[in-house]
Amino acid sequence: MLESVFSFPDLQELIFEYECYNGPNLPGLKPVYHANLKNLLCCVATLSYLTLPALECLAVVPYDGQENQDISWVDNVTALIHRSECRLTDLHILEDACTSRGNYSFKKLFALLAPTLVVFGLDPSSSPNTQEIIHSITRTESSAGSLPCLEYLKFSIHEYYIDRDPIDFDSFVDAFTTTLISLRDDDLAEKWHAPLLKQVSVICKNDTLIARLRAACLDSLSSRGLEVGYAREPWTGVRTYEWHTTWYDRTRR
């Protein structure tokens, strides 16, 4: 199946859903090389079989297999970039692709993404590494942040944070606020020759949390030019924005 899908040499865009697989394993899959594919949505388990030197936009969804719950999207995306020598501009981790139980380091992956990544989406933010990511992309006087070219950012705020104790929850709001303010700071952008963040999208069902984030930073940043989008579900609202990432918009199918 996988080889057949990639058998068209001029293929540039592919949505290859994880529902294509049945059962806990990936039987009979062989390595696939494709020279021209630019846009891909696939499950995290598929990445280890692919070499895609022209890839620019990647969206990763989970593999629905009980025995593969510890697959690391971080490791698989890192290996894909190393193997393909591709230059990603867009990376989206969708739904529960971050269900891996391990505490994986993002440093190697973000070092590969730093020169080119413009759009980053983590969805949902139930990963134990979410605050690590938020802190790493923060721009300071001593650092341009781990993704200095970032212009579009999307986070889903999962109930994982809402159910935690208030101290941890406050810490998350503070970290999110600090990061967004730093990415909209003109002086820091000039110092690091980096672009300002243009748009942030927040997906969350909890109105209280949205109100806190708006009070902390979103309303003030919006009044100063940051485009802010809200949605209650991952597949609503935000998908209609005119990003250059709308190639995987499910509403078009």
PDB file of C-alpha atoms in Angstrom:
ATOM      1  CA  MET A   1       0.000   0.000   0.000  1.00  0.00           C
ATOM      2  CA  LEU A   2       2.674   2.507   1.013  1.00  0.00           C
ATOM      3  CA  GLU A   3       4.789   1.851  -2.073  1.00  0.00           C
ATOM      4  CA  SER A   4       1.732   2.219  -4.327  1.00  0.00           C
ATOM      5  CA  VAL A   5       0.804   5.563  -2.797  1.00  0.00           C
ATOM      6  CA  PHE A   6       4.293   6.928  -3.464  1.00  0.00           C
ATOM      7  CA  SER A   7       4.585   5.444  -6.962  1.00  0.00           C
ATOM      8  CA  PHE A   8       3.584   8.693  -8.707  1.00  0.00           C
ATOM      9  CA  PRO A   9       6.846  10.571  -9.415  1.00  0.00           C
ATOM     10  CA  ASP A  10       5.217  14.020  -9.657  1.00  0.00           C
ATOM     11  CA  LEU A  11       3.241  13.680  -6.417  1.00  0.00           C
ATOM     12  CA  GLN A  12       3.651  16.808  -4.270  1.00  0.00           C
ATOM     13  CA  GLU A  13       0.839  16.598  -1.708  1.00  0.00           C
ATOM     14  CA  LEU A  14      -0.332  13.550   0.226  1.00  0.00           C
ATOM     15  CA  ILE A  15      -2.757  12.950   3.084  1.00  0.00           C
ATOM     16  CA  PHE A  16      -2.122   9.413   4.300  1.00  0.00           C
ATOM     17  CA  GLU A  17      -4.312   8.810   7.351  1.00  0.00           C
ATOM     18  CA  TYR A  18      -3.403   6.499  10.210  1.00  0.00           C
ATOM     19  CA  GLU A  19      -6.808   4.829   9.755  1.00  0.00           C
ATOM     20  CA  CYS A  20      -5.258   3.061   6.746  1.00  0.00           C
ATOM     21  CA  TYR A  21      -3.637   0.604   9.153  1.00  0.00           C
ATOM     22  CA  ASN A  22      -5.397  -2.245  10.910  1.00  0.00           C
ATOM     23  CA  GLY A  23      -4.015  -3.926  13.987  1.00  0.00           C
ATOM     24  CA  PRO A  24      -1.078  -3.119  16.250  1.00  0.00           C
ATOM     25  CA  ASN A  25       1.748  -3.598  13.735  1.00  0.00           C
ATOM     26  CA  LEU A  26       2.823  -2.264  10.348  1.00  0.00           C
ATOM     27  CA  PRO A  27       3.204  -5.472   8.359  1.00  0.00           C
ATOM     28  CA  GLY A  28       5.199  -5.615   5.159  1.00  0.00           C
ATOM     29  CA  LEU A  29       6.149  -1.954   4.871  1.00  0.00           C
ATOM     30  CA  LYS A  30       9.355  -1.236   2.963  1.00  0.00           C
ATOM     31  CA  PRO A  31      11.465   1.956   2.852  1.00  0.00           C
ATOM     32  CA  VAL A  32      10.171   4.504   0.349  1.00  0.00           C
ATOM     33  CA  TYR A  33      12.089   7.314  -1.371  1.00  0.00           C
ATOM     34  CA  HIS A  34      10.242  10.131  -3.152  1.00  0.00           C
ATOM     35  CA  ALA A  35      12.116  13.039  -4.701  1.00  0.00           C
ATOM     36  CA  ASN A  36       9.295  15.568  -5.152  1.00  0.00           C
ATOM     37  CA  LEU A  37       6.776  15.274  -2.310  1.00  0.00           C
ATOM     38  CA  LYS A  38       6.452  18.628  -0.503  1.00  0.00           C
ATOM     39  CA  ASN A  39       3.365  18.336   1.724  1.00  0.00           C
ATOM     40  CA  LEU A  40       2.585  15.284   3.849  1.00  0.00           C
ATOM     41  CA  LEU A  41       0.110  14.280   6.529  1.00  0.00           C
ATOM     42  CA  CYS A  42       0.733  10.788   7.906  1.00  0.00           C
ATOM     43  CA  CYS A  43       0.876   8.851  11.144  1.00  0.00           C
ATOM     44  CA  VAL A  44       3.955   8.949  13.321  1.00  0.00           C
ATOM     45  CA  ALA A  45       4.757   5.274  12.691  1.00  0.00           C
ATOM     46  CA  THR A  46       4.969   5.792   8.919  1.00  0.00           C
ATOM     47  CA  LEU A  47       7.767   8.352   9.165  1.00  0.00           C
ATOM     48  CA  SER A  48      10.455   5.760   9.808  1.00  0.00           C
ATOM     49  CA  TYR A  49       9.836   4.248   6.352  1.00  0.00           C
ATOM     50  CA  LEU A  50      10.161   7.486   4.365  1.00  0.00           C
ATOM     51  CA  THR A  51      12.956   9.491   2.765  1.00  0.00           C
ATOM     52  CA  LEU A  52      11.648  12.774   1.339  1.00  0.00           C
ATOM     53  CA  PRO A  53      14.329  15.318   0.347  1.00  0.00           C
ATOM     54  CA  ALA A  54      11.822  17.891  -1.002  1.00  0.00           C
ATOM     55  CA  LEU A  55       9.527  17.810   2.043  1.00  0.00           C
ATOM     56  CA  GLU A  56       8.548  21.254   3.366  1.00  0.00           C
ATOM     57  CA  CYS A  57       5.275  20.785   5.257  1.00  0.00           C
ATOM     58  CA  LEU A  58       4.656  17.892   7.652  1.00  0.00           C
ATOM     59  CA  ALA A  59       1.618  17.088   9.781  1.00  0.00           C
ATOM     60  CA  VAL A  60       1.825  14.077  12.087  1.00  0.00           C
ATOM     61  CA  VAL A  61      -1.129  12.134  13.496  1.00  0.00           C
ATOM     62  CA  PRO A  62      -1.076   9.180  15.922  1.00  0.00           C
ATOM     63  CA  TYR A  63      -0.891   5.528  14.986  1.00  0.00           C
ATOM     64  CA  ASP A  64      -3.897   3.724  16.431  1.00  0.00           C
ATOM     65  CA  GLY A  65      -2.068   0.683  17.742  1.00  0.00           C
ATOM     66  CA  GLN A  66      -2.018  -0.341  21.380  1.00  0.00           C
ATOM     67  CA  GLU A  67       1.499  -1.764  21.130  1.00  0.00           C
ATOM     68  CA  ASN A  68       2.906   1.426  19.623  1.00  0.00           C
ATOM     69  CA  GLN A  69       1.890   3.935  22.275  1.00  0.00           C
ATOM     70  CA  ASP A  70       5.536   4.667  23.100  1.00  0.00           C
ATOM     71  CA  ILE A  71       6.475   5.763  19.574  1.00  0.00           C
ATOM     72  CA  SER A  72       8.242   9.114  19.799  1.00  0.00           C
ATOM     73  CA  TRP A  73       7.216  11.664  17.190  1.00  0.00           C
ATOM     74  CA  VAL A  74      10.279  13.668  18.255  1.00  0.00           C
ATOM     75  CA  ASP A  75      12.672  10.849  17.408  1.00  0.00           C
ATOM     76  CA  ASN A  76      10.847   9.915  14.202  1.00  0.00           C
ATOM     77  CA  VAL A  77      10.728  13.467  12.842  1.00  0.00           C
ATOM     78  CA  THR A  78      14.384  13.986  13.778  1.00  0.00           C
ATOM     79  CA  ALA A  79      15.382  10.800  11.970  1.00  0.00           C
ATOM     80  CA  LEU A  80      13.295  11.758   8.925  1.00  0.00           C
ATOM     81  CA  ILE A  81      15.058  15.123   8.613  1.00  0.00           C
ATOM     82  CA  HIS A  82      18.499  13.548   9.029  1.00  0.00           C
ATOM     83  CA  ARG A  83      17.728  10.835   6.508  1.00  0.00           C
ATOM     84  CA  SER A  84      16.031  13.089   3.948  1.00  0.00           C
ATOM     85  CA  GLU A  85      18.113  16.249   4.452  1.00  0.00           C
ATOM     86  CA  CYS A  86      14.861  18.170   3.972  1.00  0.00           C
ATOM     87  CA  ARG A  87      14.158  21.712   5.149  1.00  0.00           C
ATOM     88  CA  LEU A  88      10.817  21.893   6.927  1.00  0.00           C
ATOM     89  CA  THR A  89       8.973  25.207   7.018  1.00  0.00           C
ATOM     90  CA  ASP A  90       5.789  23.819   8.624  1.00  0.00           C
ATOM     91  CA  LEU A  91       5.420  21.207  11.373  1.00  0.00           C
ATOM     92  CA  HIS A  92       2.137  20.218  13.000  1.00  0.00           C
ATOM     93  CA  ILE A  93       1.762  17.555  15.672  1.00  0.00           C
ATOM     94  CA  LEU A  94      -1.948  16.767  15.520  1.00  0.00           C
ATOM     95  CA  GLU A  95      -4.394  15.136  17.917  1.00  0.00           C
ATOM     96  CA  ASP A  96      -2.602  12.575  20.116  1.00  0.00           C
ATOM     97  CA  ALA A  97       0.593  12.078  18.137  1.00  0.00           C
ATOM     98  CA  CYS A  98       2.431  13.162  21.281  1.00  0.00           C
ATOM     99  CA  THR A  99       1.086  10.306  23.435  1.00  0.00           C
ATOM    100  CA  SER A 100       4.529   8.818  23.905  1.00  0.00           C
ATOM    101  CA  ARG A 101       5.158   8.150  27.580  1.00  0.00           C
ATOM    102  CA  GLY A 102       8.841   9.011  27.390  1.00  0.00           C
ATOM    103  CA  ASN A 103      10.349  12.370  28.286  1.00  0.00           C
ATOM    104  CA  TYR A 104      12.134  13.020  25.011  1.00  0.00           C
ATOM    105  CA  SER A 105      14.494  15.908  24.370  1.00  0.00           C
ATOM    106  CA  PHE A 106      13.541  18.426  21.710  1.00  0.00           C
ATOM    107  CA  LYS A 107      17.002  19.996  21.441  1.00  0.00           C
ATOM    108  CA  LYS A 108      18.266  17.910  18.518  1.00  0.00           C
ATOM    109  CA  LEU A 109      15.031  18.266  16.572  1.00  0.00           C
ATOM    110  CA  PHE A 110      14.731  22.011  17.104  1.00  0.00           C
ATOM    111  CA  ALA A 111      18.366  22.500  16.109  1.00  0.00           C
ATOM    112  CA  LEU A 112      17.489  20.954  12.735  1.00  0.00           C
ATOM    113  CA  LEU A 113      14.302  23.012  12.413  1.00  0.00           C
ATOM    114  CA  ALA A 114      15.765  26.332  13.559  1.00  0.00           C
ATOM    115  CA  PRO A 115      17.014  27.673  10.184  1.00  0.00           C
ATOM    116  CA  THR A 116      13.735  27.173   8.312  1.00  0.00           C
ATOM    117  CA  LEU A 117      10.657  26.486  10.477  1.00  0.00           C
ATOM    118  CA  VAL A 118       8.037  29.227  10.146  1.00  0.00           C
ATOM    119  CA  VAL A 119       4.899  27.432  11.368  1.00  0.00           C
ATOM    120  CA  PHE A 120       4.642  25.182  14.434  1.00  0.00           C
ATOM    121  CA  GLY A 121       1.554  23.572  15.905  1.00  0.00           C
ATOM    122  CA  LEU A 122       1.345  21.222  18.890  1.00  0.00           C
ATOM    123  CA  ASP A 123      -2.049  19.626  19.307  1.00  0.00           C
ATOM    124  CA  PRO A 124      -3.012  18.712  21.957  1.00  0.00           C
ATOM    125  CA  SER A 125      -0.734  20.080  24.653  1.00  0.00           C
ATOM    126  CA  SER A 126      -1.090  17.037  26.883  1.00  0.00           C
ATOM    127  CA  SER A 127       2.542  16.134  26.339  1.00  0.00           C
ATOM    128  CA  PRO A 128       4.693  16.321  29.479  1.00  0.00           C
ATOM    129  CA  ASN A 129       7.177  18.287  27.364  1.00  0.00           C
ATOM    130  CA  THR A 130       4.849  21.159  26.514  1.00  0.00           C
ATOM    131  CA  GLN A 131       6.332  23.646  28.971  1.00  0.00           C
ATOM    132  CA  GLU A 132       9.819  22.605  27.868  1.00  0.00           C
ATOM    133  CA  ILE A 133       8.848  23.543  24.319  1.00  0.00           C
ATOM    134  CA  ILE A 134       7.327  26.840  25.405  1.00  0.00           C
ATOM    135  CA  HIS A 135      10.430  27.802  27.361  1.00  0.00           C
ATOM    136  CA  SER A 136      12.759  26.770  24.546  1.00  0.00           C
ATOM    137  CA  ILE A 137      11.187  29.024  21.914  1.00  0.00           C
ATOM    138  CA  THR A 138      11.265  32.073  24.198  1.00  0.00           C
ATOM    139  CA  ARG A 139      13.415  34.909  22.858  1.00  0.00           C
ATOM    140  CA  THR A 140      15.737  36.655  25.346  1.00  0.00           C
ATOM    141  CA  GLU A 141      18.725  39.004  25.391  1.00  0.00           C
ATOM    142  CA  SER A 142      21.019  35.979  25.375  1.00  0.00           C
ATOM    143  CA  SER A 143      19.105  33.689  23.007  1.00  0.00           C
ATOM    144  CA  ALA A 144      17.101  33.957  19.794  1.00  0.00           C
ATOM    145  CA  GLY A 145      15.022  31.005  20.957  1.00  0.00           C
ATOM    146  CA  SER A 146      15.105  27.482  19.581  1.00  0.00           C
ATOM    147  CA  LEU A 147      12.906  28.393  16.580  1.00  0.00           C
ATOM    148  CA  PRO A 148      14.102  31.884  15.585  1.00  0.00           C
ATOM    149  CA  CYS A 149      12.234  31.976  12.246  1.00  0.00           C
ATOM    150  CA  LEU A 150       8.850  31.216  13.824  1.00  0.00           C
ATOM    151  CA  GLU A 151       5.952  33.387  12.602  1.00  0.00           C
ATOM    152  CA  TYR A 152       2.880  31.205  13.218  1.00  0.00           C
ATOM    153  CA  LEU A 153       2.221  29.288  16.435  1.00  0.00           C
ATOM    154  CA  LYS A 154      -0.683  27.063  17.469  1.00  0.00           C
ATOM    155  CA  PHE A 155      -1.256  25.380  20.817  1.00  0.00           C
ATOM    156  CA  SER A 156      -4.168  23.301  22.043  1.00  0.00           C
ATOM    157  CA  ILE A 157      -4.594  23.601  25.786  1.00  0.00           C
ATOM    158  CA  HIS A 158      -5.660  20.163  26.989  1.00  0.00           C
ATOM    159  CA  GLU A 159      -7.638  19.379  30.154  1.00  0.00           C
ATOM    160  CA  TYR A 160      -4.334  17.982  31.425  1.00  0.00           C
ATOM    161  CA  TYR A 161      -3.439  21.484  32.591  1.00  0.00           C
ATOM    162  CA  ILE A 162      -6.896  22.422  33.783  1.00  0.00           C
ATOM    163  CA  ASP A 163      -7.023  19.413  36.120  1.00  0.00           C
ATOM    164  CA  ARG A 164      -3.642  20.078  37.696  1.00  0.00           C
ATOM    165  CA  ASP A 165      -3.103  22.071  40.879  1.00  0.00           C
ATOM    166  CA  PRO A 166      -3.288  25.890  40.617  1.00  0.00           C
ATOM    167  CA  ILE A 167       0.467  26.414  41.055  1.00  0.00           C
ATOM    168  CA  ASP A 168       1.343  24.318  38.010  1.00  0.00           C
ATOM    169  CA  PHE A 169      -1.491  25.877  36.061  1.00  0.00           C
ATOM    170  CA  ASP A 170      -0.297  29.384  36.910  1.00  0.00           C
ATOM    171  CA  SER A 171       3.207  28.394  35.858  1.00  0.00           C
ATOM    172  CA  PHE A 172       1.918  27.319  32.452  1.00  0.00           C
ATOM    173  CA  VAL A 173       0.023  30.584  31.912  1.00  0.00           C
ATOM    174  CA  ASP A 174       3.091  32.580  32.961  1.00  0.00           C
ATOM    175  CA  ALA A 175       5.369  30.617  30.614  1.00  0.00           C
ATOM    176  CA  PHE A 176       2.968  30.980  27.688  1.00  0.00           C
ATOM    177  CA  THR A 177       2.662  34.721  28.331  1.00  0.00           C
ATOM    178  CA  THR A 178       6.421  35.250  28.604  1.00  0.00           C
ATOM    179  CA  THR A 179       7.039  33.405  25.346  1.00  0.00           C
ATOM    180  CA  LEU A 180       4.424  35.279  23.326  1.00  0.00           C
ATOM    181  CA  ILE A 181       5.564  38.661  24.616  1.00  0.00           C
ATOM    182  CA  SER A 182       9.170  37.821  23.760  1.00  0.00           C
ATOM    183  CA  LEU A 183       8.238  36.773  20.218  1.00  0.00           C
ATOM    184  CA  ARG A 184       6.494  40.121  19.709  1.00  0.00           C
ATOM    185  CA  ASP A 185       9.321  42.239  21.146  1.00  0.00           C
ATOM    186  CA  ASP A 186      10.663  44.614  18.476  1.00  0.00           C
ATOM    187  CA  ASP A 187      14.028  45.112  20.168  1.00  0.00           C
ATOM    188  CA  LEU A 188      14.676  41.386  20.528  1.00  0.00           C
ATOM    189  CA  ALA A 189      13.612  40.757  16.943  1.00  0.00           C
ATOM    190  CA  GLU A 190      16.027  43.430  15.722  1.00  0.00           C
ATOM    191  CA  LYS A 191      18.836  42.138  17.936  1.00  0.00           C
ATOM    192  CA  TRP A 192      18.537  38.623  16.514  1.00  0.00           C
ATOM    193  CA  HIS A 193      17.526  39.636  12.981  1.00  0.00           C
ATOM    194  CA  ALA A 194      14.398  37.554  13.499  1.00  0.00           C
ATOM    195  CA  PRO A 195      10.782  38.063  12.395  1.00  0.00           C
ATOM    196  CA  LEU A 196       8.020  38.990  14.803  1.00  0.00           C
ATOM    197  CA  LEU A 197       5.402  36.354  15.542  1.00  0.00           C
ATOM    198  CA  LYS A 198       2.480  37.115  13.219  1.00  0.00           C
ATOM    199  CA  GLN A 199      -0.238  34.797  14.468  1.00  0.00           C
ATOM    200  CA  VAL A 200      -1.094  32.595  17.428  1.00  0.00           C
ATOM    201  CA  SER A 201      -4.015  30.184  17.586  1.00  0.00           C
ATOM    202  CA  VAL A 202      -5.295  28.776  20.867  1.00  0.00           C
ATOM    203  CA  ILE A 203      -7.604  25.766  20.964  1.00  0.00           C
ATOM    204  CA  CYS A 204      -9.291  25.161  24.306  1.00  0.00           C
ATOM    205  CA  LYS A 205     -12.735  24.180  25.579  1.00  0.00           C
ATOM    206  CA  ASN A 206     -12.256  25.883  28.942  1.00  0.00           C
ATOM    207  CA  ASP A 207     -13.595  29.434  28.886  1.00  0.00           C
ATOM    208  CA  THR A 208     -11.946  30.290  32.199  1.00  0.00           C
ATOM    209  CA  LEU A 209      -8.516  29.407  30.866  1.00  0.00           C
ATOM    210  CA  ILE A 210      -9.101  31.409  27.691  1.00  0.00           C
ATOM    211  CA  ALA A 211     -10.148  34.378  29.826  1.00  0.00           C
ATOM    212  CA  ARG A 212      -6.947  34.106  31.861  1.00  0.00           C
ATOM    213  CA  LEU A 213      -4.757  33.915  28.775  1.00  0.00           C
ATOM    214  CA  ARG A 214      -6.558  36.877  27.238  1.00  0.00           C
ATOM    215  CA  ALA A 215      -6.089  38.917  30.384  1.00  0.00           C
ATOM    216  CA  ALA A 216      -2.442  37.890  30.721  1.00  0.00           C
ATOM    217  CA  CYS A 217      -1.307  38.670  27.189  1.00  0.00           C
ATOM    218  CA  LEU A 218      -3.542  37.796  24.244  1.00  0.00           C
ATOM    219  CA  ASP A 219      -5.764  40.887  24.284  1.00  0.00           C
ATOM    220  CA  SER A 220      -2.871  43.310  24.701  1.00  0.00           C
ATOM    221  CA  LEU A 221      -0.794  41.618  21.999  1.00  0.00           C
ATOM    222  CA  SER A 222      -3.795  41.556  19.675  1.00  0.00           C
ATOM    223  CA  SER A 223      -4.220  45.303  20.103  1.00  0.00           C
ATOM    224  CA  ARG A 224      -0.579  45.708  19.029  1.00  0.00           C
ATOM    225  CA  GLY A 225      -0.856  43.739  15.822  1.00  0.00           C
ATOM    226  CA  LEU A 226      -0.661  40.038  16.703  1.00  0.00           C
ATOM    227  CA  GLU A 227      -3.377  38.046  14.957  1.00  0.00           C
ATOM    228  CA  VAL A 228      -5.067  35.857  17.568  1.00  0.00           C
ATOM    229  CA  GLY A 229      -7.434  32.991  16.779  1.00  0.00           C
ATOM    230  CA  TYR A 230      -9.548  30.864  19.092  1.00  0.00           C
ATOM    231  CA  ALA A 231     -11.331  27.523  18.657  1.00  0.00           C
ATOM    232  CA  ARG A 232     -12.905  24.981  20.990  1.00  0.00           C
ATOM    233  CA  GLU A 233     -12.043  21.938  18.868  1.00  0.00           C
ATOM    234  CA  PRO A 234      -8.835  21.094  16.932  1.00  0.00           C
ATOM    235  CA  TRP A 235     -10.652  20.788  13.607  1.00  0.00           C
ATOM    236  CA  THR A 236     -12.767  23.954  13.764  1.00  0.00           C
ATOM    237  CA  GLY A 237     -12.116  27.636  13.327  1.00  0.00           C
ATOM    238  CA  VAL A 238      -8.355  27.641  13.002  1.00  0.00           C
ATOM    239  CA  ARG A 239      -8.496  25.517   9.830  1.00  0.00           C
ATOM    240  CA  THR A 240     -10.102  28.378   7.893  1.00  0.00           C
ATOM    241  CA  TYR A 241      -7.258  30.836   8.349  1.00  0.00           C
ATOM    242  CA  GLU A 242      -5.288  31.789   5.260  1.00  0.00           C
ATOM    243  CA  TRP A 243      -2.025  30.263   6.353  1.00  0.00           C
ATOM    244  CA  HIS A 244       0.210  28.685   3.776  1.00  0.00           C
ATOM    245  CA  THR A 245      -0.451  25.477   5.716  1.00  0.00           C
ATOM    246  CA  THR A 246      -4.063  24.988   4.645  1.00  0.00           C
ATOM    247  CA  TRP A 247      -3.034  22.184   2.299  1.00  0.00           C
ATOM    248  CA  TYR A 248      -4.108  19.620   4.891  1.00  0.00           C
ATOM    249  CA  ASP A 249      -7.453  21.308   5.703  1.00  0.00           C
ATOM    250  CA  ARG A 250      -9.863  18.425   6.347  1.00  0.00           C
ATOM    251  CA  THR A 251     -12.872  20.655   5.659  1.00  0.00           C
ATOM    252  CA  ARG A 252     -11.944  20.667   1.965  1.00  0.00           C
ATOM    253  CA  ARG A 253     -12.527  16.936   1.604  1.00  0.00           C
TER     254      ARG A 253
END
